[in-house]
mmCIF file of C-alpha atoms in Angstrom:
data_model
loop_
_atom_site.group_PDB
_atom_site.id
_atom_site.type_symbol
_atom_site.label_atom_id
_atom_site.label_comp_id
_atom_site.label_asym_id
_atom_site.label_seq_id
_atom_site.Cartn_x
_atom_site.Cartn_y
_atom_site.Cartn_z
ATOM 1 C CA UNK A 890 35.027 63.768 -6.269
ATOM 2 C CA UNK A 891 32.771 65.267 -8.912
ATOM 3 C CA UNK A 892 32.788 64.301 -12.591
ATOM 4 C CA UNK A 893 34.176 67.734 -13.506
ATOM 5 C CA UNK A 894 37.182 67.379 -11.210
ATOM 6 C CA UNK A 895 37.861 63.892 -12.587
ATOM 7 C CA UNK A 896 37.915 65.290 -16.144
ATOM 8 C CA UNK A 897 40.287 68.066 -15.071
ATOM 9 C CA UNK A 898 42.744 65.659 -13.430
ATOM 10 C CA UNK A 899 42.612 63.072 -16.232
ATOM 11 C CA UNK A 900 45.575 63.540 -18.662
ATOM 12 C CA UNK A 901 44.690 64.464 -22.204
ATOM 13 C CA UNK A 902 45.613 62.408 -25.257
ATOM 14 C CA UNK A 903 48.390 64.872 -26.114
ATOM 15 C CA UNK A 904 49.878 64.540 -22.620
ATOM 16 C CA UNK A 905 49.655 60.733 -22.704
ATOM 17 C CA UNK A 906 51.440 60.600 -26.082
ATOM 18 C CA UNK A 907 54.068 63.311 -25.782
ATOM 19 C CA UNK A 908 54.723 63.268 -22.043
ATOM 20 C CA UNK A 909 54.893 59.517 -21.545
ATOM 21 C CA UNK A 910 58.034 57.806 -20.291
ATOM 22 C CA UNK A 911 58.759 56.349 -23.738
ATOM 23 C CA UNK A 912 58.789 59.823 -25.249
ATOM 24 C CA UNK A 913 61.411 60.991 -22.743
ATOM 25 C CA UNK A 914 63.899 58.241 -23.503
ATOM 26 C CA UNK A 915 65.387 60.134 -26.473
ATOM 27 C CA UNK A 916 67.764 62.968 -25.635
ATOM 28 C CA UNK A 917 67.545 66.246 -27.520
ATOM 29 C CA UNK A 918 70.609 65.498 -29.631
ATOM 30 C CA UNK A 919 69.126 62.194 -30.825
ATOM 31 C CA UNK A 920 65.790 63.843 -31.588
ATOM 32 C CA UNK A 921 67.540 66.504 -33.680
ATOM 33 C CA UNK A 922 69.488 63.835 -35.550
ATOM 34 C CA UNK A 923 66.240 61.995 -36.318
ATOM 35 C CA UNK A 924 64.759 65.209 -37.695
ATOM 36 C CA UNK A 925 67.743 66.051 -39.891
ATOM 37 C CA UNK A 926 66.646 63.949 -42.938
ATOM 38 C CA UNK A 927 63.202 65.547 -42.876
ATOM 39 C CA UNK A 928 64.670 69.040 -42.479
ATOM 40 C CA UNK A 929 67.091 68.399 -45.338
ATOM 41 C CA UNK A 930 64.317 67.277 -47.673
ATOM 42 C CA UNK A 931 62.134 70.208 -46.608
ATOM 43 C CA UNK A 932 64.959 72.677 -47.181
ATOM 44 C CA UNK A 933 66.007 71.257 -50.549
ATOM 45 C CA UNK A 934 62.492 70.688 -51.880
ATOM 46 C CA UNK A 935 60.606 73.672 -50.512
ATOM 47 C CA UNK A 936 62.546 76.355 -48.631
ATOM 48 C CA UNK A 937 65.399 76.807 -51.129
ATOM 49 C CA UNK A 938 63.163 76.932 -54.270
ATOM 50 C CA UNK A 939 60.816 79.337 -52.493
ATOM 51 C CA UNK A 940 63.653 81.681 -51.554
ATOM 52 C CA UNK A 941 64.999 81.507 -55.111
ATOM 53 C CA UNK A 942 61.529 82.338 -56.436
ATOM 54 C CA UNK A 943 61.236 85.404 -54.200
ATOM 55 C CA UNK A 944 64.775 86.519 -55.080
ATOM 56 C CA UNK A 945 63.996 86.137 -58.787
ATOM 57 C CA UNK A 946 60.902 88.311 -58.418
ATOM 58 C CA UNK A 947 62.986 91.099 -56.817
ATOM 59 C CA UNK A 948 65.850 91.879 -59.231
ATOM 60 C CA UNK A 949 68.159 94.405 -57.582
ATOM 61 C CA UNK A 950 65.668 94.452 -54.667
ATOM 62 C CA UNK A 951 63.237 96.418 -56.834
ATOM 63 C CA UNK A 952 59.461 95.793 -56.400
ATOM 64 C CA UNK A 953 58.895 96.748 -60.055
ATOM 65 C CA UNK A 954 57.169 93.504 -60.999
ATOM 66 C CA UNK A 955 54.843 93.587 -57.993
ATOM 67 C CA UNK A 956 53.860 97.172 -58.770
ATOM 68 C CA UNK A 957 53.243 96.088 -62.342
ATOM 69 C CA UNK A 958 50.625 93.604 -61.150
ATOM 70 C CA UNK A 959 48.726 96.360 -59.339
ATOM 71 C CA UNK A 960 49.152 99.097 -61.932
ATOM 72 C CA UNK A 961 48.223 97.194 -65.074
ATOM 73 C CA UNK A 962 44.468 96.424 -65.139
ATOM 74 C CA UNK A 963 44.928 93.193 -67.123
ATOM 75 C CA UNK A 964 47.066 91.435 -64.527
ATOM 76 C CA UNK A 965 45.164 92.765 -61.527
ATOM 77 C CA UNK A 966 41.898 91.758 -63.194
ATOM 78 C CA UNK A 967 43.179 88.221 -63.754
ATOM 79 C CA UNK A 968 44.176 88.010 -60.082
ATOM 80 C CA UNK A 969 40.758 89.196 -58.892
ATOM 81 C CA UNK A 970 38.972 86.947 -61.390
ATOM 82 C CA UNK A 971 40.955 83.959 -60.114
ATOM 83 C CA UNK A 972 39.999 84.720 -56.518
ATOM 84 C CA UNK A 973 36.319 85.159 -57.400
ATOM 85 C CA UNK A 974 36.288 81.980 -59.488
ATOM 86 C CA UNK A 975 37.903 80.008 -56.657
ATOM 87 C CA UNK A 976 35.332 81.402 -54.220
ATOM 88 C CA UNK A 977 32.457 80.475 -56.553
ATOM 89 C CA UNK A 978 33.849 76.974 -57.011
ATOM 90 C CA UNK A 979 34.162 76.569 -53.246
ATOM 91 C CA UNK A 980 30.541 77.653 -52.653
ATOM 92 C CA UNK A 981 29.261 75.432 -55.480
ATOM 93 C CA UNK A 982 31.197 72.438 -54.150
ATOM 94 C CA UNK A 983 29.819 73.059 -50.657
ATOM 95 C CA UNK A 984 26.178 73.245 -51.792
ATOM 96 C CA UNK A 985 26.567 70.196 -54.018
ATOM 97 C CA UNK A 986 28.755 68.156 -51.681
ATOM 98 C CA UNK A 987 27.083 68.666 -48.305
ATOM 99 C CA UNK A 988 23.819 66.863 -49.239
ATOM 100 C CA UNK A 989 25.836 63.964 -50.655
ATOM 101 C CA UNK A 990 27.959 63.709 -47.493
ATOM 102 C CA UNK A 991 24.852 63.919 -45.312
ATOM 103 C CA UNK A 992 23.131 61.202 -47.355
ATOM 104 C CA UNK A 993 26.199 58.971 -47.044
ATOM 105 C CA UNK A 994 25.828 59.023 -43.249
ATOM 106 C CA UNK A 995 22.124 58.131 -43.417
ATOM 107 C CA UNK A 996 22.069 55.456 -46.125
ATOM 108 C CA UNK A 997 22.133 51.714 -45.486
ATOM 109 C CA UNK A 998 25.348 49.754 -45.914
ATOM 110 C CA UNK A 999 25.085 48.628 -49.547
ATOM 111 C CA UNK A 1000 23.662 51.876 -50.860
ATOM 112 C CA UNK A 1001 26.231 53.837 -48.857
ATOM 113 C CA UNK A 1002 29.007 51.778 -50.468
ATOM 114 C CA UNK A 1003 27.630 52.574 -53.923
ATOM 115 C CA UNK A 1004 27.513 56.310 -53.189
ATOM 116 C CA UNK A 1005 31.003 56.208 -51.677
ATOM 117 C CA UNK A 1006 32.315 54.469 -54.793
ATOM 118 C CA UNK A 1007 30.719 57.149 -56.971
ATOM 119 C CA UNK A 1008 32.560 59.769 -54.907
ATOM 120 C CA UNK A 1009 35.946 58.019 -54.905
ATOM 121 C CA UNK A 1010 36.107 56.731 -58.498
ATOM 122 C CA UNK A 1011 36.485 60.257 -60.016
ATOM 123 C CA UNK A 1012 39.634 60.688 -57.917
ATOM 124 C CA UNK A 1013 41.192 57.827 -59.904
ATOM 125 C CA UNK A 1014 40.344 59.511 -63.217
ATOM 126 C CA UNK A 1015 42.609 62.106 -64.795
ATOM 127 C CA UNK A 1016 41.523 65.735 -64.525
ATOM 128 C CA UNK A 1017 42.205 66.052 -68.252
ATOM 129 C CA UNK A 1018 39.724 63.270 -69.061
ATOM 130 C CA UNK A 1019 37.047 64.783 -66.829
ATOM 131 C CA UNK A 1020 37.544 68.199 -68.422
ATOM 132 C CA UNK A 1021 37.210 66.741 -71.919
ATOM 133 C CA UNK A 1022 34.041 64.939 -70.791
ATOM 134 C CA UNK A 1023 32.500 68.270 -69.843
ATOM 135 C CA UNK A 1024 33.477 69.674 -73.235
ATOM 136 C CA UNK A 1025 31.500 66.854 -74.858
ATOM 137 C CA UNK A 1026 28.528 67.556 -72.596
ATOM 138 C CA UNK A 1027 28.473 71.358 -72.920
ATOM 139 C CA UNK A 1028 29.425 71.889 -76.564
ATOM 140 C CA UNK A 1029 26.876 73.117 -79.133
ATOM 141 C CA UNK A 1030 26.239 69.570 -80.350
ATOM 142 C CA UNK A 1031 26.519 68.101 -76.874
ATOM 143 C CA UNK A 1032 24.061 66.082 -74.844
ATOM 144 C CA UNK A 1033 22.440 69.046 -73.081
ATOM 145 C CA UNK A 1034 21.922 71.171 -76.192
ATOM 146 C CA UNK A 1035 20.599 68.242 -78.211
ATOM 147 C CA UNK A 1036 18.157 67.402 -75.435
ATOM 148 C CA UNK A 1037 16.931 70.986 -75.104
ATOM 149 C CA UNK A 1038 16.430 71.320 -78.856
ATOM 150 C CA UNK A 1039 14.662 67.947 -79.078
ATOM 151 C CA UNK A 1040 12.269 68.906 -76.269
ATOM 152 C CA UNK A 1041 11.550 72.256 -77.897
ATOM 153 C CA UNK A 1042 12.845 74.259 -74.952
ATOM 154 C CA UNK A 1043 15.173 76.283 -77.202
ATOM 155 C CA UNK A 1044 15.200 76.851 -80.950
ATOM 156 C CA UNK A 1045 18.997 76.955 -81.329
ATOM 157 C CA UNK A 1046 21.842 75.452 -79.284
ATOM 158 C CA UNK A 1047 22.946 77.544 -76.323
ATOM 159 C CA UNK A 1048 26.505 78.741 -75.815
ATOM 160 C CA UNK A 1049 27.559 76.869 -72.687
ATOM 161 C CA UNK A 1050 31.163 75.971 -73.434
ATOM 162 C CA UNK A 1051 33.969 78.537 -73.178
ATOM 163 C CA UNK A 1052 32.119 80.549 -70.534
ATOM 164 C CA UNK A 1053 32.851 81.394 -66.914
ATOM 165 C CA UNK A 1054 29.904 79.285 -65.800
ATOM 166 C CA UNK A 1055 31.357 76.251 -67.559
ATOM 167 C CA UNK A 1056 34.670 76.824 -65.784
ATOM 168 C CA UNK A 1057 32.994 77.023 -62.359
ATOM 169 C CA UNK A 1058 30.810 73.969 -63.025
ATOM 170 C CA UNK A 1059 33.698 71.827 -64.265
ATOM 171 C CA UNK A 1060 36.075 72.855 -61.479
ATOM 172 C CA UNK A 1061 33.371 72.240 -58.868
ATOM 173 C CA UNK A 1062 32.824 68.746 -60.270
ATOM 174 C CA UNK A 1063 36.553 68.002 -60.210
ATOM 175 C CA UNK A 1064 36.946 69.244 -56.618
ATOM 176 C CA UNK A 1065 33.690 67.786 -55.295
ATOM 177 C CA UNK A 1066 35.318 64.730 -53.606
ATOM 178 C CA UNK A 1067 37.639 67.047 -51.673
ATOM 179 C CA UNK A 1068 34.554 68.694 -50.169
ATOM 180 C CA UNK A 1069 32.480 65.554 -49.616
ATOM 181 C CA UNK A 1070 35.091 63.495 -47.772
ATOM 182 C CA UNK A 1071 35.952 65.991 -44.962
ATOM 183 C CA UNK A 1072 32.276 66.844 -44.443
ATOM 184 C CA UNK A 1073 31.366 63.148 -44.387
ATOM 185 C CA UNK A 1074 34.085 62.482 -41.818
ATOM 186 C CA UNK A 1075 32.796 65.286 -39.583
ATOM 187 C CA UNK A 1076 29.156 64.206 -39.921
ATOM 188 C CA UNK A 1077 29.962 60.575 -39.200
ATOM 189 C CA UNK A 1078 31.753 61.560 -35.985
ATOM 190 C CA UNK A 1079 28.581 63.161 -34.586
ATOM 191 C CA UNK A 1080 26.901 60.750 -32.128
ATOM 192 C CA UNK A 1081 23.297 60.118 -33.239
ATOM 193 C CA UNK A 1082 22.209 60.385 -29.605
ATOM 194 C CA UNK A 1083 22.697 64.175 -29.766
ATOM 195 C CA UNK A 1084 20.031 64.624 -32.422
ATOM 196 C CA UNK A 1085 17.782 62.053 -30.751
ATOM 197 C CA UNK A 1086 18.039 63.939 -27.454
ATOM 198 C CA UNK A 1087 17.169 67.217 -29.178
ATOM 199 C CA UNK A 1088 14.142 65.618 -30.859
ATOM 200 C CA UNK A 1089 13.052 64.139 -27.522
ATOM 201 C CA UNK A 1090 13.214 67.588 -25.914
ATOM 202 C CA UNK A 1091 10.873 68.995 -28.538
ATOM 203 C CA UNK A 1092 13.102 70.195 -31.384
ATOM 204 C CA UNK A 1093 11.876 69.680 -34.908
ATOM 205 C CA UNK A 1094 14.073 68.040 -37.566
ATOM 206 C CA UNK A 1095 15.102 71.386 -39.085
ATOM 207 C CA UNK A 1096 15.838 72.990 -35.697
ATOM 208 C CA UNK A 1097 17.861 69.951 -34.577
ATOM 209 C CA UNK A 1098 19.820 69.995 -37.832
ATOM 210 C CA UNK A 1099 20.617 73.725 -37.543
ATOM 211 C CA UNK A 1100 21.485 73.723 -33.836
ATOM 212 C CA UNK A 1101 23.145 70.314 -33.481
ATOM 213 C CA UNK A 1102 24.352 68.867 -36.785
ATOM 214 C CA UNK A 1103 25.589 72.001 -38.536
ATOM 215 C CA UNK A 1104 27.746 73.382 -35.669
ATOM 216 C CA UNK A 1105 29.352 69.977 -35.093
ATOM 217 C CA UNK A 1106 29.997 69.589 -38.842
ATOM 218 C CA UNK A 1107 31.764 72.955 -39.134
ATOM 219 C CA UNK A 1108 35.303 71.492 -38.817
ATOM 220 C CA UNK A 1109 34.701 69.320 -41.884
ATOM 221 C CA UNK A 1110 33.070 72.211 -43.734
ATOM 222 C CA UNK A 1111 36.018 74.493 -42.998
ATOM 223 C CA UNK A 1112 38.501 71.816 -44.081
ATOM 224 C CA UNK A 1113 36.635 71.143 -47.328
ATOM 225 C CA UNK A 1114 36.318 74.853 -48.111
ATOM 226 C CA UNK A 1115 40.025 75.470 -47.553
ATOM 227 C CA UNK A 1116 41.050 72.500 -49.713
ATOM 228 C CA UNK A 1117 38.694 73.427 -52.561
ATOM 229 C CA UNK A 1118 39.601 77.120 -52.515
ATOM 230 C CA UNK A 1119 43.356 76.540 -52.431
ATOM 231 C CA UNK A 1120 43.233 73.925 -55.188
ATOM 232 C CA UNK A 1121 40.955 76.125 -57.318
ATOM 233 C CA UNK A 1122 43.416 79.020 -57.093
ATOM 234 C CA UNK A 1123 46.087 77.004 -58.880
ATOM 235 C CA UNK A 1124 43.954 75.264 -61.531
ATOM 236 C CA UNK A 1125 45.557 75.285 -64.957
ATOM 237 C CA UNK A 1126 44.214 72.578 -67.303
ATOM 238 C CA UNK A 1127 40.467 72.861 -66.705
ATOM 239 C CA UNK A 1128 40.090 76.652 -67.212
ATOM 240 C CA UNK A 1129 42.278 76.490 -70.323
ATOM 241 C CA UNK A 1130 40.167 73.724 -71.890
ATOM 242 C CA UNK A 1131 36.652 74.660 -70.793
ATOM 243 C CA UNK A 1132 36.939 78.427 -70.430
ATOM 244 C CA UNK A 1133 39.075 79.325 -73.397
ATOM 245 C CA UNK A 1134 41.064 82.575 -73.693
ATOM 246 C CA UNK A 1135 38.255 84.622 -72.145
ATOM 247 C CA UNK A 1136 38.528 82.842 -68.780
ATOM 248 C CA UNK A 1137 42.216 83.218 -68.020
ATOM 249 C CA UNK A 1138 43.295 82.438 -64.483
ATOM 250 C CA UNK A 1139 46.537 83.311 -62.778
ATOM 251 C CA UNK A 1140 48.052 79.841 -63.297
ATOM 252 C CA UNK A 1141 47.459 80.185 -67.044
ATOM 253 C CA UNK A 1142 49.001 83.660 -66.939
ATOM 254 C CA UNK A 1143 52.086 82.330 -65.135
ATOM 255 C CA UNK A 1144 52.460 79.594 -67.736
ATOM 256 C CA UNK A 1145 52.162 82.154 -70.513
ATOM 257 C CA UNK A 1146 54.854 84.349 -68.957
ATOM 258 C CA UNK A 1147 57.288 81.434 -68.582
ATOM 259 C CA UNK A 1148 56.762 79.516 -71.844
ATOM 260 C CA UNK A 1149 55.713 82.201 -74.343
ATOM 261 C CA UNK A 1150 57.083 85.553 -73.177
ATOM 262 C CA UNK A 1151 60.016 84.106 -71.183
ATOM 263 C CA UNK A 1152 59.522 86.794 -68.520
ATOM 264 C CA UNK A 1153 60.684 84.723 -65.562
ATOM 265 C CA UNK A 1154 60.966 87.561 -62.984
ATOM 266 C CA UNK A 1155 57.379 88.661 -63.600
ATOM 267 C CA UNK A 1156 56.192 85.037 -63.494
ATOM 268 C CA UNK A 1157 58.015 84.664 -60.161
ATOM 269 C CA UNK A 1158 56.240 87.773 -58.858
ATOM 270 C CA UNK A 1159 52.874 86.354 -59.933
ATOM 271 C CA UNK A 1160 53.691 83.048 -58.248
ATOM 272 C CA UNK A 1161 54.697 84.817 -55.033
ATOM 273 C CA UNK A 1162 51.460 86.821 -55.025
ATOM 274 C CA UNK A 1163 49.506 83.605 -55.532
ATOM 275 C CA UNK A 1164 51.370 82.020 -52.604
ATOM 276 C CA UNK A 1165 50.647 85.042 -50.389
ATOM 277 C CA UNK A 1166 46.977 84.941 -51.384
ATOM 278 C CA UNK A 1167 46.798 81.238 -50.532
ATOM 279 C CA UNK A 1168 48.420 81.718 -47.121
ATOM 280 C CA UNK A 1169 46.124 84.667 -46.391
ATOM 281 C CA UNK A 1170 43.038 82.613 -47.152
ATOM 282 C CA UNK A 1171 44.261 79.759 -44.922
ATOM 283 C CA UNK A 1172 44.910 82.191 -42.059
ATOM 284 C CA UNK A 1173 41.451 83.746 -42.491
ATOM 285 C CA UNK A 1174 39.776 80.341 -42.370
ATOM 286 C CA UNK A 1175 41.913 79.389 -39.377
ATOM 287 C CA UNK A 1176 40.969 82.566 -37.511
ATOM 288 C CA UNK A 1177 37.296 82.179 -38.443
ATOM 289 C CA UNK A 1178 37.222 78.654 -37.126
ATOM 290 C CA UNK A 1179 39.023 79.593 -33.921
ATOM 291 C CA UNK A 1180 36.396 82.283 -33.311
ATOM 292 C CA UNK A 1181 33.546 79.861 -33.982
ATOM 293 C CA UNK A 1182 31.688 78.696 -30.918
ATOM 294 C CA UNK A 1183 32.753 75.320 -29.595
ATOM 295 C CA UNK A 1184 35.732 74.884 -31.943
ATOM 296 C CA UNK A 1185 39.443 74.773 -31.328
ATOM 297 C CA UNK A 1186 41.861 76.854 -33.374
ATOM 298 C CA UNK A 1187 43.497 75.433 -36.471
ATOM 299 C CA UNK A 1188 42.260 73.842 -39.655
#
C-alpha cells in the first residue's frame, strides 16, 4: 500500500475526536440539555440586546436614520474616516509587528524571553496610560520635539499631537501585540527543515523567505490583520485623547449621540452600521484566505 493510500485511510483529528465511541455515548436530548446554559447566556447577553438595538434603530420600521448616515456628509465622512484609519492601523501594525515576530522565532532563549516580555507587558498596561504616554512624547514640549530642536533639525516644535498621524501611530502601538502574537505562532509552527531544504536546492535567503516562510505564515497574518482591524474600528479613548476633535471616529460619534444629544435611535443605527461593517470585513478576510493557495477556509 502506498503512502498516499495510507494517508487517505487514516482518520483525521476531527473524526477521531467527534466520531469516537465516547462522543456517541450522549443522546441528542442530553447534548441539547448540556447546551442550554450556553444558549441561554448567549441569548440574554448577545442576541436579545442585538435585536433590541436593531429595533431601536428602525422606529416604525422606517430606515430614516440609516438614510441620514448616507445623506449627511458629516456622518458618512466619519464612517469612511474610521474605516481608513482602521486600515492604516492594520497595515502599520503588520509592518511593525512582522519583523518582531520573525525575530522572536530566530533569537536565542534568553533574548527571546526578553523580547516576548516586551511584547506582553503592554497588554497588562491600561490603554488610557499608554495613550497619555504618547501625549507626553508627541506634545510640543515632548521628548521628540525637544530632541529635534536641540539637534538643530527644526527651528520650532512641530505639531505632532492632535493629528491623524498621531492617532494611527498610537493605535498601532496599542494593537501591536495582537498582530505579533498570531504571526509569531504561525512562524513558530513552520518546520525549519522546509527552509533548509529550499536553501539546499539552490534558493537564496530572500527567495526561500518569499516562497516558503511567507505563504506558511499567512494564517497568522490574516488572524492578526482581522483582530487589529476589528479592534481599531471600535476605538474610543485613544482617538479622543490623541486626535482631538478633528479626528473623530464612529465610536466617538456614537458616544456623542448617546450622552450629549440623547439621540438613541440614531446612535443605534450607527452601531448597527458599525456591526455590519465589522462582519463584512471578517467575511472578506475569510473569503480571501479560503482562496489563498494551500490554505483552508476560515479565520
